[in-house]
XYZ file of C-alpha atoms in Angstrom:
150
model
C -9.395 6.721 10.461
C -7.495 8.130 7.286
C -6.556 6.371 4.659
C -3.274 7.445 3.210
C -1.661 6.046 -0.183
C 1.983 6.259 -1.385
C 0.692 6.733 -5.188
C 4.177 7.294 -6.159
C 4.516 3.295 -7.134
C 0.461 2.393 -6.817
C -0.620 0.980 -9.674
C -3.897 1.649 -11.032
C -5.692 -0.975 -10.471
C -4.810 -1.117 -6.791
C -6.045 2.544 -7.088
C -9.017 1.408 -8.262
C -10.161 -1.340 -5.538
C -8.648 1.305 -3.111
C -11.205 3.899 -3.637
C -14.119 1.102 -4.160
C -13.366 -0.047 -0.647
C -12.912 2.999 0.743
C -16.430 4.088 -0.466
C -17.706 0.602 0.976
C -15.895 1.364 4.683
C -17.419 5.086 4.074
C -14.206 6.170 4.464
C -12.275 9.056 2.549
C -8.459 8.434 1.563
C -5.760 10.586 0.325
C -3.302 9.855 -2.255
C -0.101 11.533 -2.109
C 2.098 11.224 -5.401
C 5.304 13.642 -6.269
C 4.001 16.293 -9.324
C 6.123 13.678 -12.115
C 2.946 11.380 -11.560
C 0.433 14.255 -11.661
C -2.829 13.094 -13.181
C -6.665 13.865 -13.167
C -9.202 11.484 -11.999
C -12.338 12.648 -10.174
C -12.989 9.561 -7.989
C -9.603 10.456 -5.966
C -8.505 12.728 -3.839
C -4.616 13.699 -4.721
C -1.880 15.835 -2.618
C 0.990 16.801 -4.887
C 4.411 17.163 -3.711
C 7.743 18.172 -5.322
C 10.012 15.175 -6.500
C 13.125 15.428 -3.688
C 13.758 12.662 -2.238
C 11.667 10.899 0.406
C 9.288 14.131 -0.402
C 5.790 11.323 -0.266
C 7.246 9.419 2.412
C 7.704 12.445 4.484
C 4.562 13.923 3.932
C 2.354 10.349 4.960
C 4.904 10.369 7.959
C 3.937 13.335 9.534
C 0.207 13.359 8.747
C -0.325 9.668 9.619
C -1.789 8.736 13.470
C -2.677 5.945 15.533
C -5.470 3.731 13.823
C -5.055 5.194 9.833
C -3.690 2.782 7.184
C -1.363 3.154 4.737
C -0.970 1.847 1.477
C 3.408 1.765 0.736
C 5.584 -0.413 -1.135
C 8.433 1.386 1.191
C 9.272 -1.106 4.167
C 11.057 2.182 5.821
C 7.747 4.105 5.787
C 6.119 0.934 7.387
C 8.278 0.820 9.768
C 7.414 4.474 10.766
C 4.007 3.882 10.425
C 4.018 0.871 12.753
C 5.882 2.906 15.383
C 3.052 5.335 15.301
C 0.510 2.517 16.106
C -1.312 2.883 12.420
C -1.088 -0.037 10.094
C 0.146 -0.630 6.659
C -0.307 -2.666 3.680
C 1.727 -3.273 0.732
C 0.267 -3.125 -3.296
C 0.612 -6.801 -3.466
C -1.498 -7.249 -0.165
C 0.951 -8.093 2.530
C 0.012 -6.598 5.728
C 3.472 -5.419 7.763
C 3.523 -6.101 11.104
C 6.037 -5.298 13.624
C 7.419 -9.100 13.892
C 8.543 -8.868 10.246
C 9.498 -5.381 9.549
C 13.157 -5.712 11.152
C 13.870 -8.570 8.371
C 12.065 -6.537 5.673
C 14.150 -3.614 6.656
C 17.385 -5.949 6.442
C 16.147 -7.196 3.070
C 16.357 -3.982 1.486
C 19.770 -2.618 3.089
C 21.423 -5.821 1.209
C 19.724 -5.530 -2.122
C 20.851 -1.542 -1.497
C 23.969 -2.772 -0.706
C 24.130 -5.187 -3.808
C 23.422 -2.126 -6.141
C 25.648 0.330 -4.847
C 28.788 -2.632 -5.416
C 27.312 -2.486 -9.278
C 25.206 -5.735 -8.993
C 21.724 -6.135 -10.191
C 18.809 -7.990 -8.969
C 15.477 -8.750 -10.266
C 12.913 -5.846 -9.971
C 9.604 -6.825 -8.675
C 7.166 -9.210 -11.037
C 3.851 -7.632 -12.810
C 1.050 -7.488 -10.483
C -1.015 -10.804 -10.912
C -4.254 -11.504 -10.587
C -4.015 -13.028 -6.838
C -1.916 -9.885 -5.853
C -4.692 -7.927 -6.740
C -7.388 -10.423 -5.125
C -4.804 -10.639 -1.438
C -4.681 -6.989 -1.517
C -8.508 -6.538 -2.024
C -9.410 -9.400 0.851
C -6.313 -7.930 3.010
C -7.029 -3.853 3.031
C -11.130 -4.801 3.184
C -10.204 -6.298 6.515
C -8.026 -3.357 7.540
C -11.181 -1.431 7.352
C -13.576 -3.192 8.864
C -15.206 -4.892 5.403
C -14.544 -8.312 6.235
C -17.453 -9.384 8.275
C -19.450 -7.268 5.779
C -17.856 -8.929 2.261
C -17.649 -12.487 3.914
């Protein structure tokens, strides 16, 4: 199992219980962030990638296999890592699965669609407190931690 992390739109606390549960599971992971979000921190392991666009998602797409997890914000690279039999979590904790990602996919063409017509909509909240407490409960399970954690 590799753990793989969109870092482009990761926030740094989800960073943080990343790489503490990682260490838990024994596991390594690998965050992948374009070169306009360079920075240095020790406790991580970081691929760099130029800033065109997709460049992250493409990168997690082809390296990803069967039984890895990926952390993504992107329902379009969930969707590709479902298809590949891997699984994926969101920063706020929401597992995807393959019953919901059609709707999640439809979600986003309409806001899309609501943008490019020169409406706005509501950009996601600040991470809260029981975001951060879903994801840690959610992506310790993904790895195995869950019996181990209670």
């Amino acid at each position: 199992m590799q753990i793989l992390v969109d870092a482009d739109a990761c926030p740094q606390q989800i960073q943080k219980l990343i790489v503490e549960l990682a260490k838990a599971a024994k596991q390594k992971c690998l965050f992948i962030s374009n070169y306009a979000h360079f920075s240095i921190n020790d406790n991580q392991e970081f691929l760099y990638v130029d800033r065109s666009f997709q460049a992250v998602d493409l990168v997690i797409a082809n390296r990803v296999a069967a039984g890895d997890v990926v952390v993504t914000q992107d329902y379009g690279l969930a969707a590709l890592v479902l298809a590949k039999g891997a699984q994926a979590i969101s920063t706020r904790g929401m597992v995807y699965a393959d019953q919901q990602i059609d709707q999640l996919l439809e979600q986003r063409h309409l806001m899309a669609k609501i943008r490019r017509g020169g409406g706005r909509h509501s950009g996601p909240a600040k991470i809260s407190q029981e975001d951060l407490e879903r994801f840690r409960k959610n992506f310790a399970s993904l790895l195995g931690l869950y019996n181990k954690e209670g």
